[in-house]
Amino acid sequence: MIRDSVLLLISVEEGDDESVVEQCVQEVEKAENQLKCTSFIVYPYAHLSNNLAPPAKAKEILVDLEKRIEAIGVSVHHVPFGWNKSLSMKVKGHPLAEQSKYFQPVALKTGKSKPDDKKEEIVSAALKAEEVLRSQWYVIDLEGNLTPVADYDFSKHKHLEKLKNYETAKVRAVNQVPPHVNLMKKLGLVDYEPASDPGNMRFYPKGRMIKSLIERYVTQRVQEYGGVEVETPIMYDLEHPSLASYLNRFPARQYLVKSDEKEYFLRFAACFGQFLIAKDLQLTYKQLPLKLYELTRYSFRREKSGELVGLRRLRAFTMPDCHAIVRDIEQAKEEFPKRFELSQSVLREIGFDENDYELAIRFTEEFYRENKEFIASIIQKHGRPAIVEMWKERFFYFVLKWEFNYIDNLDKASALSTDQIDIENAQRYGITYVDESGKKQTPMILHNSPSGAIERVIFGLLENAGRMQATGKVGTLPLWLSPVQVRLVPVSQKFVDTCKLVSENFEVSHIRIDIDDREESVGKRIREAEKEWVPFIIVVGEKEEQNPSQLMVRIRSVGEKQMSSTELIEKISSETSGRPTAPLPVPKMLSRRASFEMIS
C-alpha cells in the first residue's frame, strides 16, 4: 500500500516523443508545488486512448518519464507495464484531486507545432468560454425556488448530487473502463475501429439492428409530434458568414475538410442545414410553429481523446434533431412543455426509468427573474428537484436549456434528451415570417433532441444492464431491442424440422426467433443462449413434436413456465407494442452464423 502519493494514470499515444515527456514533467512540478506532495506513481493506463503507441515505444517513454521525474527531486514509484492488474484507491477531498491533461508532440526549442503536424483544430469562442466561464450553481425545487448547492441537503437525492459533482468539477476524462464497454463487445454489438479516428465505432449486425430500431422509433415519435423530415449535407463552408458566426457560439471542436482550395467543417448538429432551409421558406404566422427534423448520420465533434471511451462520448454519432421555428417567446413557452413531455415519453418507451436520469437546467439571471413560474412548471413535469447553472450575463445563443443526464456506473453524467430556446440564430441566418399585419418578423428557434445521440442511448441501456449485474440481478435489454427474442434448442438433429415448424407462427408475428441446430449438448446451448441474453429459450423434443403448440419456456430472470405458442406470441407482442420491428439480423440457423463476440 502506498500512501499520500499523486497517481499518474498515463496513456502513451502514437507519435508521442520526448517533447511530450517534457511537458508531463512540467505538470508534475506544478502539481508538486500545488499539492505539496513529493511522491508520485507512474501507472500505465491504456484505457484513456484508442490510438495507443506500440508497446515497446510506450514502455520507453514511461521509463524516460520516471527518470526525469526523479531528476527533479521527488520520489517515484511505478506499476509494471503490460500486466493485468487491479487498482484500489482512496482520494482526498482536495479541489485538485482529479485532473486531466493532454499533451501533443511539439518542437522542443521553439514550443511550436512540428512542421509535419496537421493544421491546428478550430476551437470555437464558445468552447473557450465554456472552459473558463464562471457559473452559479443551485438546486431548484418544484416551486421554482433556488438553493445554492453548498447549502442543499442531497441525502434524499444521491443521483442529483452525483450530477452536481460532475457538472461543477467539469472533469470529463474517464480513467476507468465503464461496464458497457465489456458488454457491447461480449454481446457482439459494437467495437472500436482501429483503422479510423478514435471515437468512430464499428457496429456488428446485432448492434446495427438495435441502433436502427431506436432511430426508427425516435423518428416515428417526432413525426407524430408534427416534425417534417428533411436531409441536409454533412459539411459546410467554413467561411460562410452565418455559419462562421454560429461556430463561435457553439461549444464544439471541429473536423476540417479541404476541397478545391476551400475549407469545410463537418457538421456537429443538424442546425446549419435546417436553418438554411428555413431561411429560404416563405413563412407566415399561420405556419408556425414549423418543426423541421433530421436524424443526422452522422454529426461530428472532435472530443478530447481522454474522454472517448466506448459509446458514452464519440466523435461521430447519430443525433435526432428537431428544430421548431416559433413566433416569439410566448409561443416558445407554449411549445416547450410539449417537447419536454415528448422527451420523457421517448426515453420511457425506449426502456429508461425516470430515476435513471436527472434534470439540469441552465438560464440567465434575467430570464429566471422574468420567467420563474414557467421554469417551475418545467420542474413540476420532471417531478423532483433539478440542478441549475445560472449566468449573470448571456454568452451562448440560448436563454434557457435543459438536459436529461444519465448517471453511469462511474458516476459520470451524460446528456440524453435536451431542448433550448434560441434567440439569436433566426436573425443570424435571415429567417423571417410575415405576421398578421403583413410585416416581416424574426422568429425564435427551439432545439430539441428527444432522445439524445442514439449511440449514447445504447450506452445508457448497457450501463443499466451492468448495474443490474453488479447487484446480482440478470442483465437484460428491453425486449423490443433484443436481437434474438426467442431461441429454439432441439434436443437432437431429429427435431430441427419441428423447430422450423414452431418458428413459423412467431415469424408471421414479426418476432425474431432462431434455431440452435449445432451439434453441442443441450446444456451448453442453453448456457450460450443465456450469455447472449436471449429472453425466451425453448427446448424442443418428443413432447413438442407431438404437440408443437404447447411449449416449456425458459424465461430470462424468471424461470420455466408452460405456455402455448399463442400465449408467448401475445406476451411478446404486448410488451413490444408501439415500437418498430425488424427481421432477425443474423442467419436463423446458428450453424451458419459467424461470431462477432469479443472481437477487439
Coordinates of C-alpha atoms in Angstrom, one line a residue:
M1 CA 0.0 0.0 0.0
I2 CA 1.3 3.5 -0.9
R3 CA 0.0 6.5 1.0
D4 CA -0.1 10.2 0.2
S5 CA 1.0 9.9 -3.4
V6 CA -0.1 11.5 -6.7
L7 CA -1.3 8.8 -9.1
L8 CA -0.4 9.5 -12.7
L9 CA -2.7 7.4 -15.0
I10 CA -0.8 7.6 -18.3
S11 CA -1.7 6.5 -21.8
V12 CA 1.1 6.8 -24.5
E13 CA -0.3 7.6 -27.9
E14 CA 1.0 7.0 -31.5
G15 CA 3.5 9.8 -32.3
D16 CA 4.4 10.7 -28.7
D17 CA 8.0 11.6 -28.1
E18 CA 10.4 13.3 -25.7
S19 CA 8.6 16.6 -26.0
V20 CA 5.5 15.0 -24.5
V21 CA 7.6 13.7 -21.6
E22 CA 9.0 17.2 -21.0
Q23 CA 5.5 18.7 -20.9
C24 CA 4.4 16.0 -18.5
V25 CA 7.4 16.6 -16.2
Q26 CA 6.5 20.4 -16.1
E27 CA 3.0 19.5 -15.0
V28 CA 4.4 17.2 -12.3
E29 CA 6.5 20.1 -11.0
K30 CA 3.3 22.3 -10.9
A31 CA 1.4 19.5 -9.1
E32 CA 4.3 19.1 -6.6
N33 CA 4.1 22.8 -5.7
Q34 CA 0.3 23.0 -5.6
L35 CA -0.3 19.8 -3.7
K36 CA 2.8 19.9 -1.5
C37 CA 3.4 16.2 -2.3
T38 CA 6.7 14.7 -3.2
S39 CA 5.6 11.1 -4.0
F40 CA 4.3 10.2 -7.5
I41 CA 3.2 6.9 -9.0
V42 CA 3.5 6.2 -12.8
Y43 CA 0.7 3.9 -13.7
P44 CA 0.4 2.7 -17.4
Y45 CA -3.3 3.1 -18.3
A46 CA -4.1 2.2 -21.9
H47 CA -7.9 2.8 -21.4
L48 CA -7.5 6.6 -21.8
S49 CA -6.9 6.3 -25.6
N50 CA -7.9 4.3 -28.7
N51 CA -4.7 5.5 -30.5
L52 CA -2.1 3.7 -28.5
A53 CA 1.6 3.7 -29.3
P54 CA 3.3 0.4 -29.9
P55 CA 4.1 -1.3 -26.6
A56 CA 7.9 -1.0 -26.9
K57 CA 7.7 2.7 -27.6
A58 CA 5.2 3.2 -24.8
K59 CA 7.4 1.5 -22.3
E60 CA 10.4 3.5 -23.5
I61 CA 8.6 6.8 -22.9
L62 CA 7.3 5.7 -19.5
V63 CA 10.8 4.7 -18.3
D64 CA 12.1 8.1 -19.6
L65 CA 9.3 9.9 -17.8
E66 CA 10.1 8.1 -14.5
K67 CA 13.8 9.1 -14.7
R68 CA 13.0 12.7 -15.5
I69 CA 10.6 13.0 -12.6
E70 CA 13.2 11.5 -10.3
A71 CA 15.6 14.1 -11.6
I72 CA 13.5 17.0 -10.2
G73 CA 13.9 15.6 -6.7
V74 CA 10.7 13.7 -6.0
S75 CA 10.1 10.0 -5.1
V76 CA 8.7 7.9 -8.0
H77 CA 7.0 4.5 -7.9
H78 CA 5.9 2.6 -11.0
V79 CA 3.5 -0.1 -11.8
P80 CA 4.7 -2.9 -14.1
F81 CA 4.0 -2.3 -17.8
G82 CA 1.7 -4.7 -19.6
W83 CA 0.5 -6.7 -16.6
N84 CA -3.1 -7.5 -15.8
K85 CA -3.7 -5.6 -12.5
S86 CA -6.3 -4.1 -10.3
L87 CA -6.4 -0.7 -8.7
S88 CA -7.9 0.3 -5.4
M89 CA -7.5 3.9 -4.1
K90 CA -8.9 6.5 -1.7
V91 CA -8.9 10.1 -2.8
K92 CA -8.7 13.2 -0.6
G93 CA -11.4 15.8 -0.9
H94 CA -9.0 18.3 -2.4
P95 CA -10.1 20.7 -5.2
L96 CA -7.3 19.4 -7.4
A97 CA -7.9 15.8 -6.6
E98 CA -8.8 14.8 -10.1
Q99 CA -7.3 16.5 -13.2
S100 CA -7.0 15.6 -16.9
K101 CA -4.1 16.7 -19.1
Y102 CA -3.5 16.0 -22.8
F103 CA 0.0 16.6 -24.3
Q104 CA 0.8 16.7 -28.0
P105 CA 4.3 16.5 -29.6
V106 CA 5.9 19.9 -30.2
A107 CA 9.3 21.1 -31.4
L108 CA 11.2 21.3 -28.1
K109 CA 13.2 24.5 -28.6
T110 CA 10.5 26.7 -30.2
G111 CA 7.5 25.3 -28.5
K112 CA 5.7 25.4 -31.9
S113 CA 4.0 22.5 -33.6
K114 CA 6.2 20.3 -35.7
P115 CA 6.4 21.2 -39.4
D116 CA 4.5 18.0 -40.4
D117 CA 1.7 18.5 -37.9
K118 CA -1.7 18.9 -39.3
K119 CA -3.3 22.4 -39.0
E120 CA -4.4 23.2 -35.5
E121 CA -8.0 22.3 -34.9
I122 CA -10.6 25.1 -34.9
V123 CA -11.8 25.8 -31.4
S124 CA -14.9 28.0 -31.1
A125 CA -15.0 31.0 -28.9
A126 CA -18.0 29.4 -27.1
L127 CA -15.8 26.3 -26.2
K128 CA -13.0 28.5 -24.9
A129 CA -15.5 30.5 -22.9
E130 CA -17.2 27.3 -21.5
E131 CA -13.8 26.2 -20.1
V132 CA -13.4 29.4 -18.1
L133 CA -17.0 30.6 -17.7
R134 CA -18.0 31.2 -14.0
S135 CA -21.4 29.9 -13.2
Q136 CA -23.6 30.0 -10.1
W137 CA -24.9 26.5 -9.2
Y138 CA -28.2 25.9 -7.4
V139 CA -30.8 23.2 -6.8
I140 CA -34.3 24.3 -7.9
D141 CA -37.4 22.9 -6.3
L142 CA -40.9 22.3 -7.7
E143 CA -41.9 25.9 -6.8
G144 CA -39.0 27.3 -8.7
N145 CA -37.0 28.4 -5.6
L146 CA -33.2 28.2 -5.8
T147 CA -30.9 26.9 -3.1
P148 CA -27.1 27.2 -3.5
V149 CA -25.7 23.7 -4.0
A150 CA -23.4 24.2 -1.0
D151 CA -26.5 24.6 1.2
Y152 CA -28.6 21.9 -0.2
D153 CA -29.3 18.6 1.6
F154 CA -28.7 15.8 -1.0
S155 CA -29.4 13.0 1.4
K156 CA -32.6 12.0 -0.5
H157 CA -31.2 12.8 -3.9
K158 CA -28.0 10.9 -4.3
H159 CA -28.1 10.8 -8.1
L160 CA -28.7 14.5 -8.2
E161 CA -25.6 15.0 -6.0
K162 CA -23.6 13.0 -8.5
L163 CA -24.8 15.2 -11.3
K164 CA -23.9 18.3 -9.3
N165 CA -20.4 16.9 -8.6
Y166 CA -19.8 16.1 -12.2
E167 CA -21.1 19.4 -13.5
T168 CA -19.2 21.6 -11.1
A169 CA -15.9 19.7 -11.4
K170 CA -16.0 19.9 -15.2
V171 CA -13.7 16.9 -15.4
R172 CA -14.8 14.9 -18.4
A173 CA -11.9 12.4 -18.8
V174 CA -12.6 8.8 -18.0
N175 CA -9.9 6.9 -16.1
Q176 CA -11.7 3.6 -15.8
V177 CA -13.4 1.3 -18.3
P178 CA -17.2 1.6 -17.7
P179 CA -19.3 -1.7 -17.7
H180 CA -21.0 -1.1 -21.0
V181 CA -17.7 -1.4 -22.9
N182 CA -17.2 -5.1 -22.0
L183 CA -20.9 -5.7 -22.6
M184 CA -21.0 -4.2 -26.1
K185 CA -18.1 -6.5 -27.0
K186 CA -19.4 -9.6 -25.2
L187 CA -22.8 -9.3 -26.8
G188 CA -21.3 -8.8 -30.2
L189 CA -22.9 -5.4 -30.7
V190 CA -20.2 -2.7 -31.1
D191 CA -16.4 -2.4 -31.1
Y192 CA -13.7 0.1 -31.7
E193 CA -12.5 0.6 -35.2
P194 CA -8.6 0.9 -35.1
A195 CA -8.4 1.9 -38.7
S196 CA -10.5 5.1 -38.1
D197 CA -10.1 8.2 -36.0
P198 CA -10.8 7.4 -32.3
G199 CA -14.5 7.9 -31.4
N200 CA -15.7 6.3 -34.7
M201 CA -17.2 2.9 -34.0
R202 CA -18.0 -0.3 -35.9
F203 CA -21.5 -1.8 -35.4
Y204 CA -21.9 -5.5 -35.9
P205 CA -25.3 -6.9 -37.2
K206 CA -27.0 -7.1 -33.8
G207 CA -25.8 -3.7 -32.8
R208 CA -26.8 -2.2 -36.1
M209 CA -30.3 -3.6 -35.7
I210 CA -30.6 -2.1 -32.2
K211 CA -29.4 1.2 -33.4
S212 CA -31.8 1.1 -36.4
L213 CA -34.8 0.3 -34.3
I214 CA -34.1 3.2 -31.9
E215 CA -33.6 5.5 -34.9
R216 CA -36.9 4.5 -36.4
Y217 CA -38.7 4.8 -33.1
V218 CA -37.5 8.3 -32.3
T219 CA -38.3 9.4 -35.9
Q220 CA -41.7 7.9 -35.6
R221 CA -42.4 9.8 -32.4
V222 CA -41.1 13.1 -33.8
Q223 CA -43.4 12.7 -36.9
E224 CA -46.4 12.1 -34.6
Y225 CA -45.5 15.3 -32.8
G226 CA -45.6 17.1 -36.1
G227 CA -42.0 17.1 -37.3
V228 CA -41.4 17.2 -41.0
E229 CA -38.3 15.2 -42.0
V230 CA -35.5 16.7 -44.2
E231 CA -32.0 15.7 -45.1
T232 CA -29.0 18.1 -45.3
P233 CA -25.3 18.0 -46.1
I234 CA -22.7 16.8 -43.6
M235 CA -20.1 19.6 -44.5
Y236 CA -20.4 23.3 -44.8
D237 CA -18.2 26.2 -45.9
L238 CA -16.0 27.4 -43.0
E239 CA -16.2 31.0 -44.4
H240 CA -20.0 31.2 -44.9
P241 CA -20.9 34.3 -42.8
S242 CA -23.8 32.9 -40.9
L243 CA -22.1 29.6 -40.3
A244 CA -18.8 31.1 -39.2
S245 CA -20.6 33.3 -36.7
Y246 CA -22.6 30.4 -35.3
L247 CA -19.4 28.2 -35.0
N248 CA -18.2 30.7 -32.3
R249 CA -21.4 30.4 -30.4
F250 CA -21.5 26.6 -30.1
P251 CA -19.1 24.8 -27.8
A252 CA -17.7 22.1 -30.0
R253 CA -14.4 21.2 -31.7
Q254 CA -14.4 20.8 -35.4
Y255 CA -13.3 18.3 -38.1
L256 CA -12.0 20.2 -41.1
V257 CA -12.1 19.0 -44.8
K258 CA -10.4 20.7 -47.7
S259 CA -11.8 20.6 -51.2
D260 CA -10.9 22.7 -54.3
E261 CA -8.8 25.0 -52.1
K262 CA -11.8 25.7 -49.8
E263 CA -12.1 24.6 -46.2
Y264 CA -15.2 23.0 -44.9
F265 CA -16.2 21.7 -41.5
L266 CA -18.2 18.6 -40.7
R267 CA -21.5 19.4 -39.0
F268 CA -21.8 18.8 -35.3
A269 CA -25.6 19.0 -35.4
A270 CA -28.4 19.5 -38.0
C271 CA -28.7 23.2 -37.1
F272 CA -26.9 24.5 -40.2
G273 CA -28.9 22.7 -42.8
Q274 CA -32.3 23.2 -41.2
F275 CA -31.6 26.9 -40.6
L276 CA -30.6 27.4 -44.2
I277 CA -33.7 25.6 -45.4
A278 CA -35.9 27.8 -43.1
K279 CA -34.2 30.9 -44.5
D280 CA -35.4 30.1 -48.0
L281 CA -39.0 29.5 -46.9
Q282 CA -41.8 32.0 -47.3
L283 CA -43.4 31.7 -43.8
T284 CA -46.4 33.3 -42.3
Y285 CA -47.6 33.3 -38.7
K286 CA -50.2 30.6 -39.7
Q287 CA -47.5 28.1 -40.4
L288 CA -45.7 28.5 -37.0
P289 CA -44.5 26.6 -35.2
L290 CA -42.7 24.9 -38.1
K291 CA -41.0 21.7 -36.9
L292 CA -38.0 20.6 -39.0
Y293 CA -36.5 17.2 -38.2
E294 CA -33.4 15.3 -39.3
L295 CA -31.8 12.2 -38.0
T296 CA -28.1 13.0 -38.6
R297 CA -26.0 10.1 -39.5
Y298 CA -23.5 11.4 -38.7
S299 CA -22.7 14.5 -36.6
F300 CA -19.1 15.1 -35.8
R301 CA -17.3 16.6 -32.8
R302 CA -13.5 16.3 -32.1
E303 CA -13.9 15.4 -28.5
K304 CA -10.7 15.1 -26.4
S305 CA -9.2 11.6 -26.7
G306 CA -9.2 11.1 -22.9
E307 CA -13.0 11.4 -23.0
L308 CA -13.5 8.8 -25.7
V309 CA -14.5 5.5 -24.0
G310 CA -17.0 3.1 -25.6
L311 CA -20.3 4.7 -26.6
R312 CA -20.5 7.4 -24.0
R313 CA -18.8 10.1 -25.9
L314 CA -17.9 9.8 -29.6
R315 CA -16.5 11.9 -32.4
A316 CA -19.1 10.6 -34.9
F317 CA -22.6 10.0 -33.7
T318 CA -26.2 9.8 -34.8
M319 CA -28.4 12.7 -33.5
P320 CA -32.1 13.1 -33.9
D321 CA -32.5 16.9 -34.2
C322 CA -35.9 18.7 -34.2
H323 CA -36.0 22.5 -34.5
A324 CA -39.2 24.4 -34.1
I325 CA -39.5 27.9 -35.6
V326 CA -41.8 29.8 -33.3
R327 CA -43.2 33.4 -33.4
D328 CA -41.9 34.7 -30.1
I329 CA -41.2 33.9 -26.5
E330 CA -44.8 33.3 -25.7
Q331 CA -45.2 30.6 -28.5
A332 CA -41.9 29.2 -27.4
K333 CA -43.2 28.8 -23.9
E334 CA -46.3 27.1 -25.2
E335 CA -44.3 24.6 -27.3
F336 CA -41.5 23.9 -24.8
P337 CA -43.6 21.8 -22.4
K338 CA -44.9 19.6 -25.3
R339 CA -41.3 18.8 -26.3
F340 CA -40.3 18.1 -22.7
E341 CA -43.2 15.6 -22.3
L342 CA -42.2 14.1 -25.7
S343 CA -38.7 13.5 -24.5
Q344 CA -39.9 12.0 -21.2
S345 CA -42.1 9.6 -23.2
V346 CA -39.5 8.7 -25.7
L347 CA -36.9 7.7 -23.0
R348 CA -39.6 5.8 -21.1
E349 CA -40.7 3.8 -24.1
I350 CA -37.1 3.0 -25.2
G351 CA -36.5 1.4 -21.8
F352 CA -35.4 4.0 -19.3
D353 CA -36.9 4.5 -15.9
E354 CA -37.4 8.2 -14.8
N355 CA -34.9 7.5 -12.0
D356 CA -32.2 6.7 -14.5
Y357 CA -31.6 10.3 -15.3
E358 CA -31.5 13.7 -13.6
L359 CA -32.5 17.1 -14.9
A360 CA -30.1 20.0 -15.4
I361 CA -31.5 23.4 -16.5
R362 CA -29.5 26.4 -17.5
F363 CA -30.5 30.1 -17.8
T364 CA -29.5 33.7 -17.2
E365 CA -30.4 35.6 -14.1
E366 CA -32.7 37.9 -16.1
F367 CA -34.6 35.0 -17.7
Y368 CA -35.1 33.5 -14.3
R369 CA -36.5 36.7 -12.8
E370 CA -38.9 37.2 -15.7
N371 CA -40.0 33.5 -16.1
K372 CA -39.8 31.9 -12.7
E373 CA -43.3 30.4 -12.9
F374 CA -42.6 29.0 -16.4
I375 CA -39.4 27.4 -15.2
A376 CA -41.2 26.0 -12.2
S377 CA -43.8 24.4 -14.5
I378 CA -41.0 22.5 -16.3
I379 CA -39.5 21.3 -13.0
Q380 CA -43.0 20.1 -11.9
K381 CA -43.2 18.0 -15.1
H382 CA -39.9 16.4 -14.0
G383 CA -41.5 15.8 -10.6
R384 CA -38.4 16.3 -8.5
P385 CA -35.6 18.9 -7.9
A386 CA -33.1 19.7 -10.6
I387 CA -29.6 21.2 -10.9
V388 CA -29.4 24.8 -12.1
E389 CA -26.5 26.5 -13.8
M390 CA -27.1 30.3 -13.9
W391 CA -25.1 33.0 -15.6
K392 CA -25.2 36.7 -14.8
E393 CA -25.0 37.5 -18.5
R394 CA -25.9 35.5 -21.6
F395 CA -22.9 34.3 -23.6
F396 CA -24.5 31.4 -25.6
Y397 CA -27.2 31.8 -28.2
F398 CA -29.9 30.4 -25.9
V399 CA -31.6 31.9 -22.8
L400 CA -32.9 28.5 -21.5
K401 CA -31.6 25.0 -21.9
W402 CA -32.4 21.7 -20.2
E403 CA -30.9 18.2 -20.4
F404 CA -31.8 14.8 -19.0
N405 CA -28.5 13.5 -17.7
Y406 CA -27.9 9.8 -17.4
I407 CA -25.6 8.9 -14.4
D408 CA -23.5 5.9 -15.3
N409 CA -21.7 3.3 -13.1
L410 CA -18.6 5.6 -12.8
D411 CA -20.8 8.5 -11.5
K412 CA -20.2 10.4 -14.8
A413 CA -23.2 12.3 -16.3
S414 CA -24.1 12.1 -20.0
A415 CA -26.8 14.2 -21.6
L416 CA -29.6 12.4 -23.3
S417 CA -32.7 14.5 -24.3
T418 CA -32.3 18.3 -24.5
D419 CA -34.1 21.4 -25.6
Q420 CA -33.1 25.1 -25.9
I421 CA -34.8 28.5 -26.5
D422 CA -32.5 30.1 -29.1
I423 CA -33.0 33.9 -29.5
E424 CA -30.1 34.6 -31.9
N425 CA -29.9 32.3 -34.9
A426 CA -33.1 33.3 -36.7
Q427 CA -31.6 36.7 -37.1
R428 CA -28.1 35.4 -37.9
Y429 CA -29.5 33.2 -40.7
G430 CA -32.0 35.7 -42.0
I431 CA -35.1 33.6 -41.1
T432 CA -38.3 35.6 -41.1
Y433 CA -42.1 35.2 -41.2
V434 CA -44.9 37.5 -42.1
D435 CA -47.3 38.5 -39.2
E436 CA -51.0 39.3 -39.2
S437 CA -50.3 42.9 -40.4
G438 CA -48.1 41.8 -43.3
K439 CA -44.9 42.8 -41.7
K440 CA -41.7 40.7 -41.7
Q441 CA -40.7 39.5 -38.2
T442 CA -37.8 37.5 -36.8
P443 CA -38.9 34.3 -35.0
M444 CA -37.2 32.2 -32.3
I445 CA -35.9 28.7 -32.6
L446 CA -36.2 25.7 -30.3
H447 CA -33.5 23.0 -30.5
N448 CA -34.8 19.6 -29.3
S449 CA -33.3 16.1 -29.4
P450 CA -36.0 13.8 -27.9
S451 CA -33.5 11.0 -27.1
G452 CA -30.0 12.5 -27.4
A453 CA -27.5 10.7 -29.6
I454 CA -28.6 7.1 -30.5
E455 CA -25.2 5.6 -29.5
R456 CA -25.5 7.2 -26.1
V457 CA -28.9 5.7 -25.7
I458 CA -27.4 2.3 -26.2
F459 CA -24.6 3.2 -23.8
G460 CA -27.3 4.0 -21.1
L461 CA -29.2 0.8 -21.7
L462 CA -26.0 -1.3 -21.4
E463 CA -24.9 0.6 -18.3
N464 CA -28.3 -0.1 -16.8
A465 CA -27.7 -3.8 -17.5
G466 CA -24.2 -3.6 -16.0
R467 CA -25.7 -2.0 -12.9
M468 CA -28.2 -4.9 -12.6
Q469 CA -25.4 -7.5 -12.9
A470 CA -23.4 -5.7 -10.2
T471 CA -26.3 -6.1 -7.8
G472 CA -26.7 -9.8 -8.5
K473 CA -29.6 -9.5 -11.0
V474 CA -29.7 -10.7 -14.6
G475 CA -28.6 -8.3 -17.2
T476 CA -31.2 -7.7 -20.0
L477 CA -32.0 -5.4 -22.9
P478 CA -35.6 -4.2 -23.5
L479 CA -37.5 -6.9 -25.2
W480 CA -38.2 -4.9 -28.3
L481 CA -34.4 -4.3 -28.8
S482 CA -33.3 -7.9 -28.1
P483 CA -31.6 -9.1 -31.3
V484 CA -33.0 -12.6 -30.7
Q485 CA -36.2 -12.7 -28.8
V486 CA -36.8 -16.4 -28.9
R487 CA -34.4 -19.3 -29.3
L488 CA -35.4 -22.9 -30.1
V489 CA -33.0 -25.6 -28.9
P490 CA -33.7 -29.0 -30.5
V491 CA -32.7 -32.0 -28.3
S492 CA -31.1 -33.5 -31.4
Q493 CA -30.9 -33.1 -35.1
K494 CA -34.1 -35.2 -35.3
F495 CA -36.1 -32.2 -34.0
V496 CA -34.7 -29.4 -36.2
D497 CA -37.7 -29.7 -38.6
T498 CA -40.1 -29.4 -35.6
C499 CA -38.3 -26.2 -34.6
K500 CA -38.7 -24.8 -38.1
L501 CA -42.5 -25.6 -37.8
V502 CA -42.7 -23.9 -34.4
S503 CA -40.8 -20.8 -35.6
E504 CA -43.3 -20.1 -38.4
N505 CA -46.0 -18.7 -36.2
F506 CA -43.5 -16.4 -34.4
E507 CA -42.1 -15.1 -37.7
V508 CA -45.6 -14.3 -39.0
S509 CA -46.0 -12.1 -35.9
H510 CA -42.7 -10.3 -36.6
I511 CA -40.9 -12.0 -33.6
R512 CA -37.2 -12.6 -34.0
I513 CA -36.6 -16.3 -33.5
D514 CA -33.7 -18.5 -34.3
I515 CA -32.7 -22.2 -34.0
D516 CA -29.5 -23.6 -32.4
D517 CA -29.0 -26.5 -34.7
R518 CA -25.4 -27.0 -33.7
E519 CA -24.2 -30.5 -32.6
E520 CA -23.5 -29.4 -29.0
S521 CA -25.0 -30.6 -25.7
V522 CA -28.4 -29.1 -24.8
G523 CA -26.9 -27.7 -21.6
K524 CA -24.1 -25.9 -23.4
R525 CA -26.5 -24.4 -26.0
I526 CA -28.8 -23.2 -23.2
R527 CA -25.9 -21.6 -21.4
E528 CA -24.8 -19.8 -24.6
A529 CA -28.3 -18.5 -25.2
E530 CA -28.3 -17.1 -21.6
K531 CA -24.9 -15.5 -22.3
E532 CA -26.4 -13.8 -25.3
W533 CA -29.3 -12.5 -23.1
V534 CA -32.0 -14.3 -25.2
P535 CA -35.2 -13.5 -23.3
F536 CA -37.1 -16.8 -24.2
I537 CA -35.5 -20.2 -24.7
I538 CA -37.5 -23.3 -25.7
V539 CA -36.1 -26.8 -25.7
V540 CA -37.8 -28.9 -28.4
G541 CA -38.0 -32.7 -28.1
E542 CA -40.6 -35.5 -28.2
K543 CA -43.4 -33.7 -26.4
E544 CA -43.1 -30.6 -28.6
E545 CA -43.0 -32.8 -31.7
Q546 CA -46.3 -34.4 -30.7
N547 CA -47.9 -31.1 -29.6
P548 CA -45.9 -28.1 -31.1
S549 CA -48.4 -25.6 -29.7
Q550 CA -47.6 -26.4 -26.1
L551 CA -44.1 -25.3 -25.0
M552 CA -42.0 -25.2 -21.9
V553 CA -40.5 -21.7 -22.0
R554 CA -37.4 -20.7 -20.1
I555 CA -38.0 -17.0 -19.3
R556 CA -34.8 -15.0 -18.6
S557 CA -34.7 -13.8 -14.9
V558 CA -38.0 -15.6 -14.1
G559 CA -37.6 -19.3 -14.7
E560 CA -39.6 -22.0 -16.6
K561 CA -43.2 -21.8 -17.5
Q562 CA -45.6 -23.9 -19.5
M563 CA -47.1 -21.8 -22.3
S564 CA -48.8 -22.2 -25.6
S565 CA -47.1 -20.7 -28.6
T566 CA -50.1 -18.3 -28.9
E567 CA -49.7 -17.2 -25.3
L568 CA -46.0 -16.5 -25.8
I569 CA -46.6 -14.6 -29.1
E570 CA -49.3 -12.5 -27.4
K571 CA -46.9 -11.8 -24.5
I572 CA -44.1 -10.6 -26.7
S573 CA -46.4 -8.6 -29.0
S574 CA -48.0 -6.9 -26.0
E575 CA -44.6 -5.9 -24.5
T576 CA -43.3 -4.6 -27.8
S577 CA -46.5 -2.9 -28.9
G578 CA -46.0 0.6 -30.4
R579 CA -42.3 0.0 -31.3
P580 CA -40.9 -0.8 -34.7
T581 CA -40.0 -4.3 -35.6
A582 CA -37.1 -5.7 -37.6
P583 CA -36.2 -9.1 -39.0
L584 CA -33.5 -11.3 -37.4
P585 CA -30.2 -9.5 -38.1
V586 CA -28.2 -12.8 -38.4
P587 CA -28.8 -16.2 -40.1
K588 CA -31.7 -18.1 -38.5
M589 CA -29.6 -21.3 -38.1
L590 CA -26.8 -20.9 -35.6
S591 CA -24.6 -23.4 -37.5
R592 CA -24.5 -20.8 -40.4
R593 CA -23.7 -17.8 -38.2
A594 CA -20.4 -16.0 -37.9
S595 CA -19.4 -15.0 -34.4
F596 CA -18.8 -11.3 -33.7
E597 CA -18.4 -11.6 -29.9
M598 CA -15.3 -10.3 -28.1
I599 CA -13.6 -9.0 -31.2
S600 CA -11.3 -6.1 -30.5

